[in-house]
XYZ file of N, CA, C and O in Angstrom:
320
model
N 0.795 -1.204 0.000
C 0.000 0.000 0.000
C 0.842 1.274 0.000
O 0.385 2.307 -0.448
N 2.024 1.210 0.529
C 2.870 2.401 0.622
C 3.123 3.004 -0.752
O 3.224 4.223 -0.885
N 3.202 2.176 -1.775
C 3.482 2.662 -3.121
C 2.345 3.531 -3.668
O 2.512 4.193 -4.682
N 1.210 3.555 -2.993
C 0.068 4.351 -3.437
C -0.031 5.697 -2.712
O -0.868 6.517 -3.057
N 0.810 5.934 -1.713
C 0.723 7.157 -0.921
C 1.395 8.303 -1.666
O 2.593 8.301 -1.862
N 0.606 9.273 -2.059
C 1.134 10.400 -2.813
C 0.966 11.732 -2.063
O 1.407 12.759 -2.533
N 0.327 11.684 -0.924
C 0.155 12.890 -0.126
C 1.293 12.973 0.897
O 1.986 11.982 1.136
N 1.501 14.137 1.494
C 2.543 14.246 2.519
C 2.297 13.250 3.658
O 1.148 13.012 4.049
N 3.365 12.684 4.162
C 3.232 11.678 5.207
C 4.360 11.840 6.230
O 5.514 12.066 5.878
N 3.969 11.747 7.491
C 4.909 11.820 8.602
C 4.924 10.467 9.295
O 3.892 9.990 9.753
N 6.094 9.867 9.353
C 6.276 8.617 10.067
C 6.865 8.939 11.429
O 7.816 9.715 11.527
N 6.311 8.344 12.465
C 6.824 8.522 13.821
C 7.140 7.134 14.354
O 6.276 6.257 14.373
N 8.380 6.947 14.767
C 8.823 5.624 15.198
C 9.570 5.715 16.520
O 10.418 6.582 16.705
N 9.247 4.805 17.409
C 9.991 4.698 18.662
C 11.185 3.781 18.465
O 11.082 2.741 17.799
N 12.315 4.158 19.024
C 13.524 3.346 18.819
C 13.440 1.978 19.497
O 14.223 1.089 19.170
N 12.492 1.792 20.405
C 12.298 0.489 21.058
C 10.998 -0.178 20.614
O 10.462 -1.026 21.330
N 10.514 0.179 19.457
C 9.276 -0.394 18.915
C 9.568 -1.791 18.374
O 10.345 -1.944 17.437
N 8.960 -2.790 18.957
C 9.145 -4.164 18.489
C 8.025 -4.578 17.532
O 8.141 -5.567 16.827
N 6.957 -3.800 17.465
C 5.838 -4.124 16.574
C 6.171 -3.699 15.142
O 6.018 -4.485 14.199
N 6.600 -2.455 14.980
C 7.057 -1.948 13.682
C 8.397 -1.242 13.937
O 8.441 -0.041 14.155
N 9.479 -2.011 13.920
C 10.794 -1.416 14.179
C 11.138 -0.327 13.159
O 10.647 -0.323 12.029
N 11.979 0.590 13.589
C 12.340 1.735 12.752
C 12.894 1.313 11.394
O 12.613 1.970 10.386
N 13.641 0.215 11.327
C 14.156 -0.215 10.015
C 13.013 -0.584 9.066
O 13.097 -0.340 7.867
N 11.919 -1.127 9.592
C 10.754 -1.421 8.753
C 10.045 -0.137 8.335
O 9.554 -0.024 7.212
N 9.991 0.832 9.241
C 9.387 2.123 8.909
C 10.165 2.773 7.766
O 9.586 3.329 6.835
N 11.484 2.671 7.822
C 12.313 3.243 6.754
C 12.021 2.571 5.406
O 12.023 3.235 4.361
N 11.745 1.273 5.406
C 11.408 0.572 4.163
C 10.069 1.056 3.608
O 9.921 1.255 2.395
N 9.094 1.228 4.491
C 7.790 1.737 4.058
C 7.948 3.153 3.515
O 7.394 3.498 2.468
N 8.725 3.957 4.217
C 8.958 5.329 3.783
C 9.611 5.358 2.401
O 9.223 6.149 1.539
N 10.579 4.499 2.182
C 11.262 4.442 0.887
C 10.302 4.018 -0.233
O 10.447 4.457 -1.375
N 9.326 3.195 0.101
C 8.386 2.707 -0.909
C 7.322 3.740 -1.269
O 6.712 3.657 -2.332
N 7.091 4.697 -0.399
C 6.061 5.711 -0.645
C 6.589 6.753 -1.632
O 7.634 7.352 -1.401
N 5.877 6.990 -2.730
C 6.345 7.948 -3.725
C 6.066 9.410 -3.377
O 6.406 10.298 -4.149
N 5.469 9.663 -2.235
C 5.175 11.034 -1.829
C 6.424 11.905 -1.922
O 7.519 11.488 -1.541
N 6.252 13.124 -2.427
C 7.376 14.052 -2.518
C 7.713 14.646 -1.151
O 8.798 15.168 -0.959
N 6.770 14.598 -0.254
C 6.976 15.163 1.081
C 6.753 14.068 2.115
O 5.612 13.701 2.414
N 7.840 13.552 2.612
C 7.741 12.529 3.647
C 8.863 12.742 4.649
O 9.963 13.168 4.295
N 8.532 12.490 5.895
C 9.481 12.719 6.978
C 9.401 11.576 7.969
O 8.350 10.954 8.126
N 10.505 11.357 8.644
C 10.559 10.359 9.717
C 11.135 11.018 10.947
O 12.193 11.656 10.887
N 10.437 10.875 12.045
C 10.962 11.303 13.333
C 11.077 10.055 14.200
O 10.151 9.248 14.251
N 12.227 9.866 14.780
C 12.406 8.739 15.698
C 12.429 9.285 17.118
O 13.076 10.293 17.407
N 11.718 8.609 17.980
C 11.618 9.010 19.376
C 12.494 8.071 20.197
O 12.195 6.876 20.301
N 13.587 8.588 20.747
C 14.496 7.742 21.528
C 13.774 7.082 22.707
O 12.966 7.713 23.390
N 14.067 5.804 22.892
C 13.568 5.008 24.028
C 12.065 4.760 24.025
O 11.534 4.226 24.997
N 11.354 5.127 22.971
C 9.906 4.927 22.921
C 9.563 3.577 22.308
O 10.256 3.077 21.427
N 8.456 3.024 22.788
C 7.918 1.800 22.217
C 6.841 2.186 21.200
O 6.641 3.360 20.909
N 6.138 1.179 20.687
C 5.156 1.403 19.627
C 4.081 2.412 20.025
O 3.711 3.267 19.222
N 3.596 2.297 21.228
C 2.480 3.139 21.649
C 2.859 4.166 22.719
O 1.997 4.698 23.418
N 4.168 4.454 22.833
C 4.580 5.430 23.852
C 5.364 6.598 23.256
O 6.046 7.305 23.986
N 5.262 6.807 21.967
C 6.053 7.872 21.350
C 5.693 9.239 21.915
O 6.579 10.040 22.205
N 4.418 9.509 22.094
C 4.030 10.814 22.632
C 4.397 10.935 24.104
O 4.993 11.937 24.515
N 4.060 9.946 24.884
C 4.309 10.048 26.327
C 5.793 10.031 26.668
O 6.201 10.571 27.690
N 6.624 9.441 25.815
C 8.069 9.401 26.059
C 8.717 10.754 25.801
O 9.619 11.167 26.539
N 8.277 11.442 24.767
C 8.898 12.730 24.414
C 7.841 13.674 23.846
O 7.822 13.955 22.640
N 6.948 14.173 24.694
C 5.850 14.996 24.174
C 6.307 16.255 23.443
O 5.709 16.618 22.432
N 7.360 16.893 23.907
C 7.814 18.112 23.231
C 8.364 17.801 21.845
O 8.081 18.520 20.875
N 9.150 16.745 21.717
C 9.700 16.342 20.423
C 8.582 15.926 19.480
O 8.553 16.327 18.312
N 7.645 15.135 19.982
C 6.506 14.674 19.189
C 5.704 15.881 18.685
O 5.424 16.005 17.490
N 5.333 16.753 19.610
C 4.528 17.921 19.273
C 5.243 18.810 18.249
O 4.650 19.244 17.263
N 6.516 19.034 18.459
C 7.306 19.857 17.549
C 7.347 19.253 16.148
O 7.196 19.961 15.147
N 7.552 17.951 16.066
C 7.619 17.281 14.767
C 6.288 17.357 14.028
O 6.248 17.647 12.828
N 5.202 17.119 14.739
C 3.876 17.153 14.104
C 3.536 18.566 13.649
O 3.087 18.774 12.515
N 3.759 19.552 14.508
C 3.431 20.926 14.138
C 4.293 21.421 12.975
O 3.790 22.092 12.069
N 5.552 21.065 12.976
C 6.438 21.444 11.874
C 5.972 20.796 10.569
O 5.931 21.440 9.516
N 5.624 19.519 10.640
C 5.135 18.806 9.462
C 3.867 19.467 8.921
O 3.724 19.683 7.719
N 2.946 19.802 9.816
C 1.706 20.454 9.390
C 1.989 21.828 8.789
O 1.405 22.179 7.761
N 2.857 22.594 9.422
C 3.225 23.910 8.876
C 3.787 23.788 7.470
O 3.476 24.595 6.597
N 4.619 22.779 7.264
C 5.255 22.593 5.963
C 4.298 22.074 4.903
O 4.476 22.338 3.721
N 3.281 21.317 5.319
C 2.497 20.569 4.340
C 1.047 20.975 4.178
O 0.463 20.675 3.141
N 0.455 21.653 5.139
C -0.944 22.050 4.954
C -1.140 22.949 3.745
O -2.092 22.755 2.988
N -0.267 23.925 3.500
C -0.446 24.725 2.266
C -0.368 23.858 1.006
O -1.104 24.084 0.055
N 0.509 22.868 0.992
C 0.640 21.990 -0.168
C -0.641 21.189 -0.382
O -1.088 21.001 -1.510
N -1.233 20.695 0.717
C -2.475 19.935 0.590
C -3.600 20.816 0.066
O -4.393 20.393 -0.766
N -3.661 22.051 0.536
C -4.689 22.975 0.050
C -4.508 23.237 -1.434
O -5.485 23.277 -2.190
N -3.266 23.409 -1.884
C -2.997 23.618 -3.306
C -3.429 22.415 -4.131
O -3.988 22.562 -5.203
N -3.162 21.206 -3.622
C -3.567 19.994 -4.340
C -5.082 19.920 -4.464
O -5.605 19.558 -5.506
N -5.802 20.263 -3.393
C -7.253 20.229 -3.426
C -7.799 21.253 -4.413
O -8.773 20.990 -5.111
N -7.180 22.418 -4.473
C -7.643 23.471 -5.379
C -7.424 23.111 -6.845
O -8.132 23.614 -7.718
N -6.483 22.234 -7.134
C -6.200 21.827 -8.516
C -7.171 20.770 -9.021
O -7.209 20.473 -10.194
N -7.945 20.188 -8.131
C -8.877 19.123 -8.542
C -10.094 19.652 -9.201
O -10.645 20.599 -9.137
């Protein structure tokens, strides 16, 4: 399915995630043809603890991603 993702995408991975390890996230990211894709790794976080482990880092990454990509999404919608 990753090969079908053409919209901006933010991957968030915990370095201690055993469900979807960061190396697997990198493979999915590489397969996605989106021109705007980012990966943030959260040190010492597990699969479901990325926010609680580093809320400031998580929040900063999400807000930065949205700042960078919301105008692009609006432009794409306007072209349809």
